[in-house]
mmCIF file of C-alpha atoms in Angstrom:
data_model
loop_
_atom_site.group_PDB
_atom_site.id
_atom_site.type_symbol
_atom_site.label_atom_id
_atom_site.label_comp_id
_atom_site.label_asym_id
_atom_site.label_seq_id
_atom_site.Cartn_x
_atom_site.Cartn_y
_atom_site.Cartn_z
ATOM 1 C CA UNK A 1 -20.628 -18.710 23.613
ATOM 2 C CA UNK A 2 -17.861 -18.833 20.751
ATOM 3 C CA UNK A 3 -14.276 -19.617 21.250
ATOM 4 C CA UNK A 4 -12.051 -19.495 19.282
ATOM 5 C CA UNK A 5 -8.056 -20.138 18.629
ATOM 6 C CA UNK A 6 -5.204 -18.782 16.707
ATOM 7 C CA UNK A 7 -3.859 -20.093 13.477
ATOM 8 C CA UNK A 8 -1.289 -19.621 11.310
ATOM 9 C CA UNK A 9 -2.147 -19.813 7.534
ATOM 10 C CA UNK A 10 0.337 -21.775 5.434
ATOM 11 C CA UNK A 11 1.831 -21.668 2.330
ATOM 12 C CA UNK A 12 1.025 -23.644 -0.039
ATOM 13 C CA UNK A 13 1.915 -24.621 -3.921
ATOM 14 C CA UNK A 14 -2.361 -23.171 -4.765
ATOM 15 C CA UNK A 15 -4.923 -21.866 -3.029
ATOM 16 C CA UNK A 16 -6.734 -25.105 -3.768
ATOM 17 C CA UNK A 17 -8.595 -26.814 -1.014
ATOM 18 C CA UNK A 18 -6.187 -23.865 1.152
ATOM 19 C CA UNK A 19 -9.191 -23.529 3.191
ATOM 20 C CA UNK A 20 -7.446 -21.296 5.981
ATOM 21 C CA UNK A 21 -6.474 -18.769 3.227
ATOM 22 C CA UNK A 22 -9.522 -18.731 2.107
ATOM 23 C CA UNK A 23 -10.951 -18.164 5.186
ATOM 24 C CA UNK A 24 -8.695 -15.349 5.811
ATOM 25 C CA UNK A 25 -9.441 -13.528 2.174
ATOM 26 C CA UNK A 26 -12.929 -13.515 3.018
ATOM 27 C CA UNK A 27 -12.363 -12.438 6.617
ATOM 28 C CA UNK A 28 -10.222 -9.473 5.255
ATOM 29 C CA UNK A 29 -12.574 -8.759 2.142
ATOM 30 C CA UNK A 30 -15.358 -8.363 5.318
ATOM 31 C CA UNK A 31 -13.365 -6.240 6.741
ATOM 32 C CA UNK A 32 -12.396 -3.852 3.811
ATOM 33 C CA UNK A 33 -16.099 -4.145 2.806
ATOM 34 C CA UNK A 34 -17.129 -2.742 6.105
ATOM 35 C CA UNK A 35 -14.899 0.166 6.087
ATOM 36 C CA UNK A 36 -14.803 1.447 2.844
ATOM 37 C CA UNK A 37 -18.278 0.549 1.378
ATOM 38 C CA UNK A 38 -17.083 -0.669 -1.891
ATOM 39 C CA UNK A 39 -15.057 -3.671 -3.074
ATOM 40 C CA UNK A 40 -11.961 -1.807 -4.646
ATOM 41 C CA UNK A 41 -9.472 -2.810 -2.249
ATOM 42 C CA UNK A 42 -10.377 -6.538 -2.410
ATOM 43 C CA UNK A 43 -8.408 -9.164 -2.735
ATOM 44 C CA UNK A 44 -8.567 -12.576 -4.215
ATOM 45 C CA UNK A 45 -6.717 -15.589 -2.413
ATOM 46 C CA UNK A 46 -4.459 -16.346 -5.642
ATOM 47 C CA UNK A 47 -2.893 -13.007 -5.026
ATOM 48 C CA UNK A 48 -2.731 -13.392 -1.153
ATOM 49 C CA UNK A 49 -0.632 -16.654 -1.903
ATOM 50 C CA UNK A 50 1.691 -14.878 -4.551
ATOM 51 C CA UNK A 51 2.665 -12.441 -1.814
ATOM 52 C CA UNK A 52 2.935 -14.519 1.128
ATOM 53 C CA UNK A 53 5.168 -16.914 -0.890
ATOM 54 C CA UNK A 54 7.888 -14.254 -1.628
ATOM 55 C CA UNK A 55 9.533 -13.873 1.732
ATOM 56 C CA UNK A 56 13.159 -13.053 0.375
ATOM 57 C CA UNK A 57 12.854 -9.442 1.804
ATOM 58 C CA UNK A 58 9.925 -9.153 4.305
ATOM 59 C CA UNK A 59 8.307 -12.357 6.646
ATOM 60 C CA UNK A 60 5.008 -12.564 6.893
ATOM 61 C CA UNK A 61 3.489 -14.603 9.280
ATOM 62 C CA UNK A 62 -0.577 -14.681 8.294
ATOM 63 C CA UNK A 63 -3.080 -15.662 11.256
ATOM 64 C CA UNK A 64 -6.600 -16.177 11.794
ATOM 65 C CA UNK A 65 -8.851 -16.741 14.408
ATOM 66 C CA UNK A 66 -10.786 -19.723 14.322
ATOM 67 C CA UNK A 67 -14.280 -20.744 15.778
ATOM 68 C CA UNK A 68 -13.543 -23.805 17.465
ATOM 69 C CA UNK A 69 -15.022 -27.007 16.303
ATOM 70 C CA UNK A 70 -15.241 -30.454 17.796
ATOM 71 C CA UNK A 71 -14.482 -32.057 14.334
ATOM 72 C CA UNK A 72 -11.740 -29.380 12.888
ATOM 73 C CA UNK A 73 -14.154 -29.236 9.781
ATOM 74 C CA UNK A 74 -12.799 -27.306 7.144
ATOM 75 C CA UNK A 75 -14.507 -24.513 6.663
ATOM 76 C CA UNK A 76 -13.846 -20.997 5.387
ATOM 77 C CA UNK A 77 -16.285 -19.603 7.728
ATOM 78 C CA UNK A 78 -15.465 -20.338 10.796
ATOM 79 C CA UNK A 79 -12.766 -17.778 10.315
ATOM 80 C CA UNK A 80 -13.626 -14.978 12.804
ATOM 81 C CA UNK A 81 -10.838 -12.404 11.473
ATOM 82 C CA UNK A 82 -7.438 -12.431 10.409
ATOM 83 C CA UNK A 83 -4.078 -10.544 11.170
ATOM 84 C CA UNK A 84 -0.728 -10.434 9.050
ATOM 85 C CA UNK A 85 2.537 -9.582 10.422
ATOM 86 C CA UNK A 86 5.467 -8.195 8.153
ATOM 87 C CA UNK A 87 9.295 -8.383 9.488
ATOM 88 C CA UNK A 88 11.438 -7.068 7.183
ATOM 89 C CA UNK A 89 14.731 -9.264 6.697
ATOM 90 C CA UNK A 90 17.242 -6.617 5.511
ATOM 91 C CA UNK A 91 16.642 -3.141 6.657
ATOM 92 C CA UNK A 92 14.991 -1.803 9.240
ATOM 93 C CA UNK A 93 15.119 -4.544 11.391
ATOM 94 C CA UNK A 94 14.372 -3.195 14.025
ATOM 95 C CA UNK A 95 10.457 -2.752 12.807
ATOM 96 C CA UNK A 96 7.164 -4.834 12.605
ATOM 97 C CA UNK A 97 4.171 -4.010 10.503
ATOM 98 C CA UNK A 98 0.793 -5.460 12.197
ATOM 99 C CA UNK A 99 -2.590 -5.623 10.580
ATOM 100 C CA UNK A 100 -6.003 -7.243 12.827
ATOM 101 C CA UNK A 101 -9.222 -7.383 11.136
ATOM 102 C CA UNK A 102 -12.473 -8.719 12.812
ATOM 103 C CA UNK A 103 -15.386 -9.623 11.053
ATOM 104 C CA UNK A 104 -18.550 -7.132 11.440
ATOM 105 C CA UNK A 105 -20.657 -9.613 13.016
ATOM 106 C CA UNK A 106 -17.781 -11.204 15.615
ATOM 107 C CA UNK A 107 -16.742 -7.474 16.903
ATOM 108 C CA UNK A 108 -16.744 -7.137 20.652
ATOM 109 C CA UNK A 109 -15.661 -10.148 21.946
ATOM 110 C CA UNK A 110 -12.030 -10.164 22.562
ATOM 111 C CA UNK A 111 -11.256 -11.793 18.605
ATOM 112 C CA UNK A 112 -8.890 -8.796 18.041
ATOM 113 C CA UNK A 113 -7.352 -8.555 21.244
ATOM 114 C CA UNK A 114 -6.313 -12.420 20.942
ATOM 115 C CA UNK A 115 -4.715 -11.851 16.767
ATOM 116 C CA UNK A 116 -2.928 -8.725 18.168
ATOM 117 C CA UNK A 117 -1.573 -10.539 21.420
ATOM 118 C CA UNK A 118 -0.860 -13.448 18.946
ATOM 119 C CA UNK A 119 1.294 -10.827 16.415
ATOM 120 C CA UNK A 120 3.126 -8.719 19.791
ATOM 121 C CA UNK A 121 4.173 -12.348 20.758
ATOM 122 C CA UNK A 122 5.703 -13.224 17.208
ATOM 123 C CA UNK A 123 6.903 -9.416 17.071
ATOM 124 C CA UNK A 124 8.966 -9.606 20.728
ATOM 125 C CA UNK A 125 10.134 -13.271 19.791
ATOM 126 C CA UNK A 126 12.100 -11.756 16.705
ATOM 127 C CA UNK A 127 13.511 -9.151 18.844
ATOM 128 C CA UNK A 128 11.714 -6.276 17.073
ATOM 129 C CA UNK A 129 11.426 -2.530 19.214
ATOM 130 C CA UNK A 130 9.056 -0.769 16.935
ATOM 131 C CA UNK A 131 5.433 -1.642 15.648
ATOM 132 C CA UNK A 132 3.349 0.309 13.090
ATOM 133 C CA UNK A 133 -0.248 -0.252 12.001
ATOM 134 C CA UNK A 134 -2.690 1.565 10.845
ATOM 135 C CA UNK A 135 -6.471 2.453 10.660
ATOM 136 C CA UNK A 136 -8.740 3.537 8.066
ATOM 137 C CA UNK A 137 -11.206 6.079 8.298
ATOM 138 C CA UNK A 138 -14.252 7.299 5.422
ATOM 139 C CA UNK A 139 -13.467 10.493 5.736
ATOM 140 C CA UNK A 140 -10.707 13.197 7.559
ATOM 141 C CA UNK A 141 -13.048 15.078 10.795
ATOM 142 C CA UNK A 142 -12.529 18.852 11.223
ATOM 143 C CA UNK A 143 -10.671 19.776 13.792
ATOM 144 C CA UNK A 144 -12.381 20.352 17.023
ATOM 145 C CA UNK A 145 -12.958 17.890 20.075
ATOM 146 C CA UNK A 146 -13.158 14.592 19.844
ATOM 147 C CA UNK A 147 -10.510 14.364 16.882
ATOM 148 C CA UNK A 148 -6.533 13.216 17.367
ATOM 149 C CA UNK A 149 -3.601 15.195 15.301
ATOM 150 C CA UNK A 150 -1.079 13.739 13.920
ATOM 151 C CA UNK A 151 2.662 14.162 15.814
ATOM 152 C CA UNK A 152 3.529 15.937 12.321
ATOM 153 C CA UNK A 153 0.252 19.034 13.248
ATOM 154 C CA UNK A 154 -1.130 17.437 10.170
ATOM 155 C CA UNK A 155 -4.071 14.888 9.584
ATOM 156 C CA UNK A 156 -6.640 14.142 12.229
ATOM 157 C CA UNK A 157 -8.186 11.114 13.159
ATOM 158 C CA UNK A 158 -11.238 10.316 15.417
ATOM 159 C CA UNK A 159 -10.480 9.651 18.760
ATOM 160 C CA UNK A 160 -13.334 7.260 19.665
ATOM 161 C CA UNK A 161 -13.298 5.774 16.611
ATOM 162 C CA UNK A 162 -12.816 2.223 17.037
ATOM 163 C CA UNK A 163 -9.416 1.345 15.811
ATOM 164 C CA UNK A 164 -8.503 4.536 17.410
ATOM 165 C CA UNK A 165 -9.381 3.227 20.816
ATOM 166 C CA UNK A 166 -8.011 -0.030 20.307
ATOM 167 C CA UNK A 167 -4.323 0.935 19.472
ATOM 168 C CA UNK A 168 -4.349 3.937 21.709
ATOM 169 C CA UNK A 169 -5.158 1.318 24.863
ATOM 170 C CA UNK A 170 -1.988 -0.455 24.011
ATOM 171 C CA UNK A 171 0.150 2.582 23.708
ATOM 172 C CA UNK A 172 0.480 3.198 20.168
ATOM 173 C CA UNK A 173 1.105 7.138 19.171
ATOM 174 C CA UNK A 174 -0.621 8.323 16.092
ATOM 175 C CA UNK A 175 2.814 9.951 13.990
ATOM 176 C CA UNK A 176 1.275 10.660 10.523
ATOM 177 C CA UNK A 177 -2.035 11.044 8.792
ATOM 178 C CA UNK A 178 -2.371 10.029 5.029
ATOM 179 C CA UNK A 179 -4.803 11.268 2.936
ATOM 180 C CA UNK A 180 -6.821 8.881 0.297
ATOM 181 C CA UNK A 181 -7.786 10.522 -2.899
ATOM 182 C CA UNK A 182 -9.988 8.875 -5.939
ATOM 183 C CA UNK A 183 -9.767 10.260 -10.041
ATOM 184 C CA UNK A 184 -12.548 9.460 -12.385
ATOM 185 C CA UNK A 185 -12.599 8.629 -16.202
ATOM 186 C CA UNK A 186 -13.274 9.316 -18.444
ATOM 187 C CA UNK A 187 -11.524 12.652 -17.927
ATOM 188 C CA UNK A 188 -11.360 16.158 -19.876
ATOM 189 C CA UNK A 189 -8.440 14.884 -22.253
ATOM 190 C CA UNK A 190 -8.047 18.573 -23.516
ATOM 191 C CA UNK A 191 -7.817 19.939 -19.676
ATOM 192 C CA UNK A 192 -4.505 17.181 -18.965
ATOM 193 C CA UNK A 193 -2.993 17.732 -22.640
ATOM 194 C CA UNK A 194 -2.604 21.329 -21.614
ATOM 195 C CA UNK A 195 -1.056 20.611 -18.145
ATOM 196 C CA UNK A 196 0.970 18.246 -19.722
ATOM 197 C CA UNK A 197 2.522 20.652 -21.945
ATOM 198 C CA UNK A 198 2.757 23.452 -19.450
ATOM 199 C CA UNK A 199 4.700 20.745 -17.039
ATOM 200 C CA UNK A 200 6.963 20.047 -19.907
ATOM 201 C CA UNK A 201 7.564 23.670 -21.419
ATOM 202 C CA UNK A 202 8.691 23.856 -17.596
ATOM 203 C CA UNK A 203 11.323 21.377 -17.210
ATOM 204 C CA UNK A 204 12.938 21.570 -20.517
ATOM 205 C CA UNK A 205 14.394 19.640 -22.931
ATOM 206 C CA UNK A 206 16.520 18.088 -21.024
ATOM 207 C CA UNK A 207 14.251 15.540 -19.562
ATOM 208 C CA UNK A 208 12.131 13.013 -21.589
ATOM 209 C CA UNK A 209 9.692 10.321 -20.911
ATOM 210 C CA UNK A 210 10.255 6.658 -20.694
ATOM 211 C CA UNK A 211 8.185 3.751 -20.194
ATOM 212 C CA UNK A 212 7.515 0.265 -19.584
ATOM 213 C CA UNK A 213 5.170 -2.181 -18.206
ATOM 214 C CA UNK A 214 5.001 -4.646 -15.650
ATOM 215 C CA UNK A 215 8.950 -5.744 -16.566
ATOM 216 C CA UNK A 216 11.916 -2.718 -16.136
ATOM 217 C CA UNK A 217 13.871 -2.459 -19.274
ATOM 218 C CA UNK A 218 17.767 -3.862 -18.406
ATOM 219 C CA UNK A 219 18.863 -0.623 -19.024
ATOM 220 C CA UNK A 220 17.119 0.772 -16.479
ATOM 221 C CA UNK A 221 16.675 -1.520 -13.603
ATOM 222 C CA UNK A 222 19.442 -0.154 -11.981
ATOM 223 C CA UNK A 223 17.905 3.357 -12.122
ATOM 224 C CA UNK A 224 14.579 1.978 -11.045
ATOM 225 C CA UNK A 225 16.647 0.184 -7.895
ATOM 226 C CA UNK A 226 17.900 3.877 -6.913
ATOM 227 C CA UNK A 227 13.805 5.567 -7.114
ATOM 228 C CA UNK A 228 12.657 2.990 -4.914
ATOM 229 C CA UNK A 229 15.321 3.333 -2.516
ATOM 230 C CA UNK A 230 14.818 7.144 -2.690
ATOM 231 C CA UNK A 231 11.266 5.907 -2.252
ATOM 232 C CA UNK A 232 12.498 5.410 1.153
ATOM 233 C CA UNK A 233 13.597 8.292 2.633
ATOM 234 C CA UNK A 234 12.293 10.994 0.319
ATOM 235 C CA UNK A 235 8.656 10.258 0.496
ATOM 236 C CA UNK A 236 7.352 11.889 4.222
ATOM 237 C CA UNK A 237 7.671 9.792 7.013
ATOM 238 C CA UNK A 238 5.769 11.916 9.856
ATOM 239 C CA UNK A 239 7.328 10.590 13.173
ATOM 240 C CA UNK A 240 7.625 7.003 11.804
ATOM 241 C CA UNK A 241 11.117 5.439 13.103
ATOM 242 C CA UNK A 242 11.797 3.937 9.333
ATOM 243 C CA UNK A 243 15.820 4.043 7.753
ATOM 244 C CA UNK A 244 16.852 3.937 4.222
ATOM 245 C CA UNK A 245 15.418 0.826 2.320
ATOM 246 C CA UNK A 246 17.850 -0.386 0.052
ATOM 247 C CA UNK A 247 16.847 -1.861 -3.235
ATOM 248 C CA UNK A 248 18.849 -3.110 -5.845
ATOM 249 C CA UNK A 249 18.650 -4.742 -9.628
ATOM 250 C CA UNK A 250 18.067 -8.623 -8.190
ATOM 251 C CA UNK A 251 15.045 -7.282 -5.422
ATOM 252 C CA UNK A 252 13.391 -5.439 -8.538
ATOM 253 C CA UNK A 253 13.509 -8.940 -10.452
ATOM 254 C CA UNK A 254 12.404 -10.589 -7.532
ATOM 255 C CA UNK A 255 9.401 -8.578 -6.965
ATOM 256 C CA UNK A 256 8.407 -8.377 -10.564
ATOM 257 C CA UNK A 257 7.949 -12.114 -10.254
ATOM 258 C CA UNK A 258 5.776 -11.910 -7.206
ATOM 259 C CA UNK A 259 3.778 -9.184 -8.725
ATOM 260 C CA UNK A 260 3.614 -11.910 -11.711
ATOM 261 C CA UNK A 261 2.340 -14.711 -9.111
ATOM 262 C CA UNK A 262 -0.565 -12.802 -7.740
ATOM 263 C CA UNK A 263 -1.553 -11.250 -11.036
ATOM 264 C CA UNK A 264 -0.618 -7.625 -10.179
ATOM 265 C CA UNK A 265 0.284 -5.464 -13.587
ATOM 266 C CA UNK A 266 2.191 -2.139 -13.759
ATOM 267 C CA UNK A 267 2.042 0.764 -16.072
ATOM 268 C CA UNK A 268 5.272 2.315 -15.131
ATOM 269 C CA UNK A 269 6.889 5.954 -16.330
ATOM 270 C CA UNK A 270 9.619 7.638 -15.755
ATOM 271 C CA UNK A 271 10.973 10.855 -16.525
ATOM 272 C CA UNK A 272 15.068 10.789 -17.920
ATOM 273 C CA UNK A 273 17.663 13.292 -17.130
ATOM 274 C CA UNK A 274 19.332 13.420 -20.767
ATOM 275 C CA UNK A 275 22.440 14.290 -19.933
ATOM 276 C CA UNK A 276 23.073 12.168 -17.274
ATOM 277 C CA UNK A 277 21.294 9.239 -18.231
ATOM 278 C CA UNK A 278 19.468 8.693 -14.967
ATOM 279 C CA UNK A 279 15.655 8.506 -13.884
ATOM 280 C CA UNK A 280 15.137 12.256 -12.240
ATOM 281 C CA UNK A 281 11.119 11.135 -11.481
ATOM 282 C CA UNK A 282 8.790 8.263 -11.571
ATOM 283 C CA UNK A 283 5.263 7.371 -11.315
ATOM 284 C CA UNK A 284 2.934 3.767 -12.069
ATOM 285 C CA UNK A 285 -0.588 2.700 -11.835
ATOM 286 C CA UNK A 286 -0.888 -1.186 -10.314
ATOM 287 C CA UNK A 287 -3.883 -2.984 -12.328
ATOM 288 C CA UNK A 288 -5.428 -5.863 -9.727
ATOM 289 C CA UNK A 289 -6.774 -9.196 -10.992
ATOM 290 C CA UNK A 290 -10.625 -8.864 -9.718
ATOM 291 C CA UNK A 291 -11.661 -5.102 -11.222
ATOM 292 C CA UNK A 292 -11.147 -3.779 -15.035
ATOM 293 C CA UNK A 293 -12.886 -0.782 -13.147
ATOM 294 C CA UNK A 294 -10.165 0.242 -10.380
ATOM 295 C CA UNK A 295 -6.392 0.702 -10.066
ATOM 296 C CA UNK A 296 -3.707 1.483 -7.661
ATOM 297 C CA UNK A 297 -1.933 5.023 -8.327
ATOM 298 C CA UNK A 298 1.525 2.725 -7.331
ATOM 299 C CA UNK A 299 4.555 5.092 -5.821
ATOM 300 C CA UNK A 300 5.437 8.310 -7.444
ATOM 301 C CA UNK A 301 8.958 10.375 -6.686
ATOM 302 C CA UNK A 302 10.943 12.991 -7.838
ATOM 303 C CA UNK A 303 14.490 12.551 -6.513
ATOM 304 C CA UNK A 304 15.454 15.393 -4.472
ATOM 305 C CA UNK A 305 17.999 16.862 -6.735
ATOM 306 C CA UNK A 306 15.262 17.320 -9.619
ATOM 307 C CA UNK A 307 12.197 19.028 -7.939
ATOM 308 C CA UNK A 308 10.675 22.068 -8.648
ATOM 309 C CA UNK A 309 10.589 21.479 -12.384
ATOM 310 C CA UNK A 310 7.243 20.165 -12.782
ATOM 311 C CA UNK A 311 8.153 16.601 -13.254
ATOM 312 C CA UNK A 312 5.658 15.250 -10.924
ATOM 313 C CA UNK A 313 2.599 16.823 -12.747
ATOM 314 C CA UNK A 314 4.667 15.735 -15.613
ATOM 315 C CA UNK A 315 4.997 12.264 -14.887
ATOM 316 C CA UNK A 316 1.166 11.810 -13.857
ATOM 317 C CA UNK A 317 -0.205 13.426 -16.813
ATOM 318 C CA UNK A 318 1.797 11.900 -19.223
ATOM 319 C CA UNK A 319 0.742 8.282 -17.171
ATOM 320 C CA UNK A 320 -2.856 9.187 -17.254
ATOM 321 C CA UNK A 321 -2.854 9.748 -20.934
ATOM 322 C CA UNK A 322 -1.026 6.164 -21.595
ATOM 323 C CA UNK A 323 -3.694 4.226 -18.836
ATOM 324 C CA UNK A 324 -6.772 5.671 -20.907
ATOM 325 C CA UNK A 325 -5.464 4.437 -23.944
ATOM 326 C CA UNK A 326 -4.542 1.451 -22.799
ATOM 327 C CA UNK A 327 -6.736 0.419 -20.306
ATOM 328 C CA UNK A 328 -10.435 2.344 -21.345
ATOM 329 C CA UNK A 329 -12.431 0.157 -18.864
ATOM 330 C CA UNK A 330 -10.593 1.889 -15.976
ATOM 331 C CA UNK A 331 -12.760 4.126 -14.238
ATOM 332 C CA UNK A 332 -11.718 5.111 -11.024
ATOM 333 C CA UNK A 333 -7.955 5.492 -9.648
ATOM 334 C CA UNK A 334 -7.230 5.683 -6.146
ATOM 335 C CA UNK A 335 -4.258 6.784 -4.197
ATOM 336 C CA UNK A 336 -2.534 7.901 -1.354
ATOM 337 C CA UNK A 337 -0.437 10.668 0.298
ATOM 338 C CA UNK A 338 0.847 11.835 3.253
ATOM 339 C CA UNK A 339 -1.013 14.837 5.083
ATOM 340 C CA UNK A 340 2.197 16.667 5.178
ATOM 341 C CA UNK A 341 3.188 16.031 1.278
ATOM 342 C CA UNK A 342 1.447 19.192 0.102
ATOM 343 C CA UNK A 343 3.874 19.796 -3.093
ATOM 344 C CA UNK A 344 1.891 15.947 -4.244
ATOM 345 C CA UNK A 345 -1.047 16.900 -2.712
ATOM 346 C CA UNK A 346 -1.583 20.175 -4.805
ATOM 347 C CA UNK A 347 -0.830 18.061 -7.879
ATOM 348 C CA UNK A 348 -3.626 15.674 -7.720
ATOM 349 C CA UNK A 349 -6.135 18.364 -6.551
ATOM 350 C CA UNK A 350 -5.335 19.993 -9.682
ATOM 351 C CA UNK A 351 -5.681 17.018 -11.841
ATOM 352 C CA UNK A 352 -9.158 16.698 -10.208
ATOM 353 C CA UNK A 353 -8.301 13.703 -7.456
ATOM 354 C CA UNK A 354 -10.705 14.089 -4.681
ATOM 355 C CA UNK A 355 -10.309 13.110 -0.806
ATOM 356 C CA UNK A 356 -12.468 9.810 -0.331
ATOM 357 C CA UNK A 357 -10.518 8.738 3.081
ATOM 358 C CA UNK A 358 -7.343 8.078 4.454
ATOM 359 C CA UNK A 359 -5.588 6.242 7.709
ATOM 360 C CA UNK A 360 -3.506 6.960 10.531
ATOM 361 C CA UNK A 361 -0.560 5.554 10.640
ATOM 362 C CA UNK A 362 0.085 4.677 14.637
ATOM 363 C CA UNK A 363 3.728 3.928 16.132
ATOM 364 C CA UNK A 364 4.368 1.311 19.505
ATOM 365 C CA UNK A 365 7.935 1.720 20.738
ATOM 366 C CA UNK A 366 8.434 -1.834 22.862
ATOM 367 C CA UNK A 367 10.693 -1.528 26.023
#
């Protein structure tokens, strides 16, 4: 019979020779393989590192569980699965986000209940009161018996599916539902030239487009700071306990050099209010190092103040239009939204995303 212990994967200067980390990429690329069927949400140990070593903001312990071995021998596979823990370090302080994965083949055997007993230890040892985590699912089940609704009425889940049953045993509440939607190119370039120009006949001329790549112009990273902050609290947050998360110019540089590290690209646009010289909307697509094929439809906001004048189907056509031209080997984009968020929703249906998917997002309040 197996046993196994717990781990926790350092950080080191490369991934070379980091045979833990490598362990744990595969364990986690298992995983991701076995849920989604495909390989766009893998990830390569290079960009696992890059993240893990920029802990100014957020620490993240990394685990695995490890088949034990007489001689410690140093091998990738004896890594059974994997869990990551993130502890934020300025706001919300009071939270914990958890992630277990178990390898298809080591399922059943008490490997996940041992990585999430290992992350509620490290969570209750920094004195956190809240823990989210989430599970994936192929596709959203009708509603009937058998399924789980969201806190928010919106979003269901399947109740005896397995990650369902695991974080409902410990108590976890399942407060939101997000939806995962996929785009194809090519696309009908005549089709988003026209809503293009009906989103901008719409808001006016008194917003324009701006743009940049992975690195925020200077005169803008202030602006930028304020989206993601908005990011925060504007975005739908079902019955998660989450506060305001404050970002400023120095946490945008900061980022943009982890980003840098683990080989993660941005194709960033904005949308200016003229005569106030601030960002009123934003939008990006995050390129990953492993797939010319597949990106990451990054965050996309319109501030409050500034909605219901198109600028979100502005934004996203005009960013669509820039990724074909500059990246033509892209041919799928993926991305996600809450349930509830029906005003984003109804602008990627029209554009022609499709549901392929989503998660719960569960909630454990610790006494």
């Amino acid at each position: 019979m197996t046993t196994w212990s717990i781990r926790e994967v350092p950080v080191t200067d490369t991934p070379d020779g980091a045979w833990l980390l490598h362990g744990y990429t595969a364990a986690m690329n298992d995983v991701l393989l076995d849920a989604w069927g495909n390989r766009d949400f893998e990830r390569t140990a290079t960009e696992i590192l890059g993240s893990m070593r920029d802990q100014h903001y957020i620490r993240k312990p990394r685990l695995v569980a490890l088949a034990d071995d007489a001689h410690d021998t140093p091998d990738p596979d004896r890594v059974l699965g994997y869990a990551m823990v993130n502890l934020p370090l300025q706001d919300n302080t009071h939270t914990a986000q958890v992630e277990v994965g178990v390898r298809p083949g080591h399922r059943r055997r008490g490997v996940g209940a041992s990585l999430y007993d290992a992350c509620l230890a490290l969570v209750r040892d920094d004195g956190r009161t809240t823990v989210t985590a989430a599970t994936d699912q192929r596709a959203e089940p009708p509603e009937g018996p058998g399924t789980l609704a969201a806190t928010t009425g919106v979003g269901r889940v399947e109740a005896d599916a397995e990650g369902s049953r695991f974080l409902l045993k410990r108590g976890f509440a399942l407060e939101q539902v997000e939806r995962y939607s996929v785009f194809h190119l090519p696309f009908d370039a005549d089709a988003v030239a026209r809503q293009r120009a009906d989103a901008e006949a719409h808001a006016g001329p008194e917003y324009r487009i701006v743009t940049w790549q992975s690195h925020v112009p200077e005169e803008w990273v202030d602006e930028y700071a304020v989206l993601n902050t908005r990011m925060s609290t504007d975005a739908p947050l079902g019955g998660l306990d989450l506060e305001e998360d404050v970002w400023d110019a120095e946490r945008i540089r900061i980022t943009e050099k982890q980003y840098a590290e683990r080989g993660l690209e941005l194709l960033m646009l904005a949308a200016e209010h003229i005569p106030t010289h601030t960002l009123a909307a934003f939008t990006g697509f995050m390129t990953i190092p492993n797939s010319d094929e597949f990106v990451h439809q990054d965050d996309t906001l319109v501030i409050k103040e500034h909605r219901g004048k198109r600028l979100g189907m502005l934004v996203k056509t005009a960013n669509l239009q820039r990724l074909a031209a500059e990246r033509p080997k892209v041919r799928r984009v993926g991305t996600w939204n809450a349930e509830e968020n029906s005003y984003m929703l109804s602008i990627n249906v029209a554009l022609g995303f499709r549901p392929a998917g989503g998660s719960g997002e569960w909630q454990l309040k610790l006494s």
